[in-house]
mmCIF file with all atom_site columns, C-alpha atoms in Angstrom:
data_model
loop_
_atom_site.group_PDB
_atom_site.id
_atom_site.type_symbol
_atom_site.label_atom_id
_atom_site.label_alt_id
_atom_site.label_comp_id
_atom_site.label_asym_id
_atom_site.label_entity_id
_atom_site.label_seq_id
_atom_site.pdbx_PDB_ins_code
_atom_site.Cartn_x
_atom_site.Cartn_y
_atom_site.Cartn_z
_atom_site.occupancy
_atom_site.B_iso_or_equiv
_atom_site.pdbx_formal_charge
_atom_site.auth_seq_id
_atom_site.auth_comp_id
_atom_site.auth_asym_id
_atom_site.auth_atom_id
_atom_site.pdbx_PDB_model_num
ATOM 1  C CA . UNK J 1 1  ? 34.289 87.095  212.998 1.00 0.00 ? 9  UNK J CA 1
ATOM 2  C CA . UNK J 1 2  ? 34.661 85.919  209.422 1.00 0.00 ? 10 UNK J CA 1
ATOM 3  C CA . UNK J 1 3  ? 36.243 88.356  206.905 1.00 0.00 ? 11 UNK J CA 1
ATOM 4  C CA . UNK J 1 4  ? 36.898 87.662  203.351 1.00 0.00 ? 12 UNK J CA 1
ATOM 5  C CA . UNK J 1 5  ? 38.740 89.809  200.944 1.00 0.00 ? 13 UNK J CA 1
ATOM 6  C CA . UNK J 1 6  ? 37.525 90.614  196.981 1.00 0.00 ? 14 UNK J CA 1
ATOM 7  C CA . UNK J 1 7  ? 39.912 92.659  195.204 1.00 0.00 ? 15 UNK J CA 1
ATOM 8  C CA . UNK J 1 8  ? 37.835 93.548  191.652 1.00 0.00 ? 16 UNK J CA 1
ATOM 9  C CA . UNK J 1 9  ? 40.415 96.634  190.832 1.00 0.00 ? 17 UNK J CA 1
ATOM 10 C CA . UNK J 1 10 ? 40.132 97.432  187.429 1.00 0.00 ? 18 UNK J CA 1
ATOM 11 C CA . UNK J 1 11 ? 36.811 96.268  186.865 1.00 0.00 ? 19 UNK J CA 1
ATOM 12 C CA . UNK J 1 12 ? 33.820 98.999  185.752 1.00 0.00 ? 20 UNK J CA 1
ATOM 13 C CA . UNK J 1 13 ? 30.503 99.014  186.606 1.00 0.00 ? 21 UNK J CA 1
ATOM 14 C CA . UNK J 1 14 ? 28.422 96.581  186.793 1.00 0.00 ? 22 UNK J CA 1
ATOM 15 C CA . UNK J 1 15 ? 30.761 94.361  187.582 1.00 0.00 ? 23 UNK J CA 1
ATOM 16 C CA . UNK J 1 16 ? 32.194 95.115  191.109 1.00 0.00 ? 24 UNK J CA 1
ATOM 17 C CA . UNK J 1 17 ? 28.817 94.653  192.997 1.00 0.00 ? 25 UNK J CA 1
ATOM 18 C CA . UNK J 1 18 ? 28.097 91.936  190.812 1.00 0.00 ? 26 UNK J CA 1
ATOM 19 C CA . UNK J 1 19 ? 30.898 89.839  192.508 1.00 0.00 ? 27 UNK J CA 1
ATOM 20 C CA . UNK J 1 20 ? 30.454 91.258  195.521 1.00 0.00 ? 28 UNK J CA 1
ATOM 21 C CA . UNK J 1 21 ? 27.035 89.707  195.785 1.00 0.00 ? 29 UNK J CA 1
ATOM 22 C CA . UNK J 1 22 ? 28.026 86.248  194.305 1.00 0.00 ? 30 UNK J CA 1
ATOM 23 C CA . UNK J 1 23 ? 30.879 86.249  196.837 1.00 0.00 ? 31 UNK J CA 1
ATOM 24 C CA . UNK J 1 24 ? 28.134 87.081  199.762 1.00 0.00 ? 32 UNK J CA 1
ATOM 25 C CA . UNK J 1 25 ? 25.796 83.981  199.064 1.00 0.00 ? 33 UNK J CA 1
ATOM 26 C CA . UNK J 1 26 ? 28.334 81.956  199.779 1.00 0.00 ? 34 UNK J CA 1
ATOM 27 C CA . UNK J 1 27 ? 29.553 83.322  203.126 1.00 0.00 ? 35 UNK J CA 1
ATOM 28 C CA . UNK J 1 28 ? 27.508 83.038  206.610 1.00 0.00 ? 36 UNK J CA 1
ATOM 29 C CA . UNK J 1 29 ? 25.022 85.366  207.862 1.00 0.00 ? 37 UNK J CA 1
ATOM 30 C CA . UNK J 1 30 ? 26.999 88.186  209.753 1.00 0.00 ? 38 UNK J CA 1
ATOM 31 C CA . UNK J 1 31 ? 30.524 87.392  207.926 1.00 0.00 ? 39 UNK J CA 1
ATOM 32 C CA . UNK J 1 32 ? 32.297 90.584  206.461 1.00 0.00 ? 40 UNK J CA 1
ATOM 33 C CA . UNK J 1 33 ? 33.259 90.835  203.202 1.00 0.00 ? 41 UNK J CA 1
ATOM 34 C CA . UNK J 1 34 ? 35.943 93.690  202.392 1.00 0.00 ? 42 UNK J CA 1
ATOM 35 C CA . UNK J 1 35 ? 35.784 94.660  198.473 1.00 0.00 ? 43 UNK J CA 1
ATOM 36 C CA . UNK J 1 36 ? 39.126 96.968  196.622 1.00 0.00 ? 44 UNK J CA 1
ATOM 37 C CA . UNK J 1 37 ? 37.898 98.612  193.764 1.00 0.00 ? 45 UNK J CA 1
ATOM 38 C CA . UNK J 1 38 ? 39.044 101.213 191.711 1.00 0.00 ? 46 UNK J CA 1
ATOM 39 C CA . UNK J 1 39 ? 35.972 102.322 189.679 1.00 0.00 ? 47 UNK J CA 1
ATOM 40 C CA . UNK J 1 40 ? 34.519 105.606 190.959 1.00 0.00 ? 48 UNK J CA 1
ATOM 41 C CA . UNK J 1 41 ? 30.905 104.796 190.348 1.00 0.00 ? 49 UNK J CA 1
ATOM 42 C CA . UNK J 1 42 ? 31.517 101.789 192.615 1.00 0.00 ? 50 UNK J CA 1
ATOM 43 C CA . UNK J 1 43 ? 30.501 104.098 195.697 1.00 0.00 ? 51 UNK J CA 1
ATOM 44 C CA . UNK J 1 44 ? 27.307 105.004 194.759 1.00 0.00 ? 52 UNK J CA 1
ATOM 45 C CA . UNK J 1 45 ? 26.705 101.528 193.330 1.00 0.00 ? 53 UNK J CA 1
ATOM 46 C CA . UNK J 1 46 ? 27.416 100.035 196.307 1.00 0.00 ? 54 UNK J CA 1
ATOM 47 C CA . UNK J 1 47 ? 25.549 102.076 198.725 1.00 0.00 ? 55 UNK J CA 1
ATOM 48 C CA . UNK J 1 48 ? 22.620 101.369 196.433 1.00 0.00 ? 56 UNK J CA 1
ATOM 49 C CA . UNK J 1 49 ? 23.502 98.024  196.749 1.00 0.00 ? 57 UNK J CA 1
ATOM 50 C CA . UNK J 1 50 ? 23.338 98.115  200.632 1.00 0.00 ? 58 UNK J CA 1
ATOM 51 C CA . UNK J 1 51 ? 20.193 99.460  200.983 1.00 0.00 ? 59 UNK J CA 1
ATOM 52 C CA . UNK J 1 52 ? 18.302 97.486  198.417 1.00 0.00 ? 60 UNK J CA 1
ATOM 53 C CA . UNK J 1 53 ? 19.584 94.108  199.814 1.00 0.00 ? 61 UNK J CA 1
ATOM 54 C CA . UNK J 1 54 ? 19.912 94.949  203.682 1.00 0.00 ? 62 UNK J CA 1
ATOM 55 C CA . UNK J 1 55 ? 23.475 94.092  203.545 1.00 0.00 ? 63 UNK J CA 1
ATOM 56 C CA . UNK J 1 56 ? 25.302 96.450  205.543 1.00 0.00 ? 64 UNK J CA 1
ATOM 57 C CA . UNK J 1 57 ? 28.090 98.911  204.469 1.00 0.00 ? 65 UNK J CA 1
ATOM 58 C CA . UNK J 1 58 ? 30.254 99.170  207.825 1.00 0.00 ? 66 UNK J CA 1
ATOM 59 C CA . UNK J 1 59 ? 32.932 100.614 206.397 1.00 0.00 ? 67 UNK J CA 1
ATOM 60 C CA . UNK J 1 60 ? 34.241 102.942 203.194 1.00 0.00 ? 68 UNK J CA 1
ATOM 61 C CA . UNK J 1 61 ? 37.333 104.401 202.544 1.00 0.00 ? 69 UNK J CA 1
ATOM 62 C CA . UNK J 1 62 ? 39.269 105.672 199.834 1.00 0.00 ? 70 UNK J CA 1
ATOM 63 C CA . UNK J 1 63 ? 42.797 105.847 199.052 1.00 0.00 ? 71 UNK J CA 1
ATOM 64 C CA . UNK J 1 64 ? 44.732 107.201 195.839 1.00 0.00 ? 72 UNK J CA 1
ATOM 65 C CA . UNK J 1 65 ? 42.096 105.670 193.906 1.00 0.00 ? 73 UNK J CA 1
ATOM 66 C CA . UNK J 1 66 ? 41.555 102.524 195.717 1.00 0.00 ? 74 UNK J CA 1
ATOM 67 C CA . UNK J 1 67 ? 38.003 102.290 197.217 1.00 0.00 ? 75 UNK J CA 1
ATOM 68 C CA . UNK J 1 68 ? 37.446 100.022 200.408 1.00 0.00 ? 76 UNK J CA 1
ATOM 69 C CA . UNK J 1 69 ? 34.092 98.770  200.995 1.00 0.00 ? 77 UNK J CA 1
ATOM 70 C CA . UNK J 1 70 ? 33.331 96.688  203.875 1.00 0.00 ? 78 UNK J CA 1
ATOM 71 C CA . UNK J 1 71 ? 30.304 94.623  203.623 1.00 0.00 ? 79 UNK J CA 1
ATOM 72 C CA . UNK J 1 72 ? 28.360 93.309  206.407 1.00 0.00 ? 80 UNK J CA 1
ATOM 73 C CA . UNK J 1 73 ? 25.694 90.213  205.656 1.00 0.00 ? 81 UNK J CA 1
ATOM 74 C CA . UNK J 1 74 ? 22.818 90.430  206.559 1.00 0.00 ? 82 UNK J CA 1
ATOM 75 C CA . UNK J 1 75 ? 20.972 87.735  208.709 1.00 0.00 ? 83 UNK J CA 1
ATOM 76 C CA . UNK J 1 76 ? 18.942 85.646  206.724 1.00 0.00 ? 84 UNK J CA 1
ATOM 77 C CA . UNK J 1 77 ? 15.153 86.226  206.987 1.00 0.00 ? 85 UNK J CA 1
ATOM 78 C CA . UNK J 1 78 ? 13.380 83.573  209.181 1.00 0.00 ? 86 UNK J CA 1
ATOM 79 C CA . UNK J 1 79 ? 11.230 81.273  206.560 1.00 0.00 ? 87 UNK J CA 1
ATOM 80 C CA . UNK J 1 80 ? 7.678  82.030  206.201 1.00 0.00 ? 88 UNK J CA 1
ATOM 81 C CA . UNK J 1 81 ? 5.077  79.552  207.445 1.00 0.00 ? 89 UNK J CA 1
ATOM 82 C CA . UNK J 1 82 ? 3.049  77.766  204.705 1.00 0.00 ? 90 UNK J CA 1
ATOM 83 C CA . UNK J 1 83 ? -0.806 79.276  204.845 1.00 0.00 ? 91 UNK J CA 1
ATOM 84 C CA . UNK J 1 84 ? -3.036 76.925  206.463 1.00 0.00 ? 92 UNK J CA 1
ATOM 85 C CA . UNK J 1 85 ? -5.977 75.836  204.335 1.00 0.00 ? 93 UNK J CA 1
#
């Protein structure tokens, strides 16, 4: 399984979920993406950020300051047929 690691320690809010979601267009559906951050209201902005984008948040942990997110992509949505007319 894919894993890639964004450290955005020392960045404030808005900014760590920002990257975080530039870095997931780029990966594959299912690939992990494991965020550090150091900004308190990143927990709260990134469980909002889970559950508005269906990503999923596998993993949290915190450690002397250091927040540890680990993001799960989610599978991209099958395309939607063109209407007949």
């Amino acid at each position: 399984m894919s894993e890639t690691l964004l450290d955005v320690q020392g960045l404030t809010c808005p900014l760590p979920v920002l990257k975080a979601n530039k870095a997931l267009r780029s990966l594959p559906a299912g690939a992990r993406l494991v965020v550090l951050a150091t900004d308190p209201a990143s927990v709260k902005d990134f469980r909002a950020y889970a559950a508005e984008t269906g990503h999923a948040l596998v993993g949290f942990s915190e450690d002397k300051g250091q927040f540890r997110f680990t993001l799960r992509k989610r599978e991209d949505p099958p395309a939607q047929a063109e209407p007949e007319a």
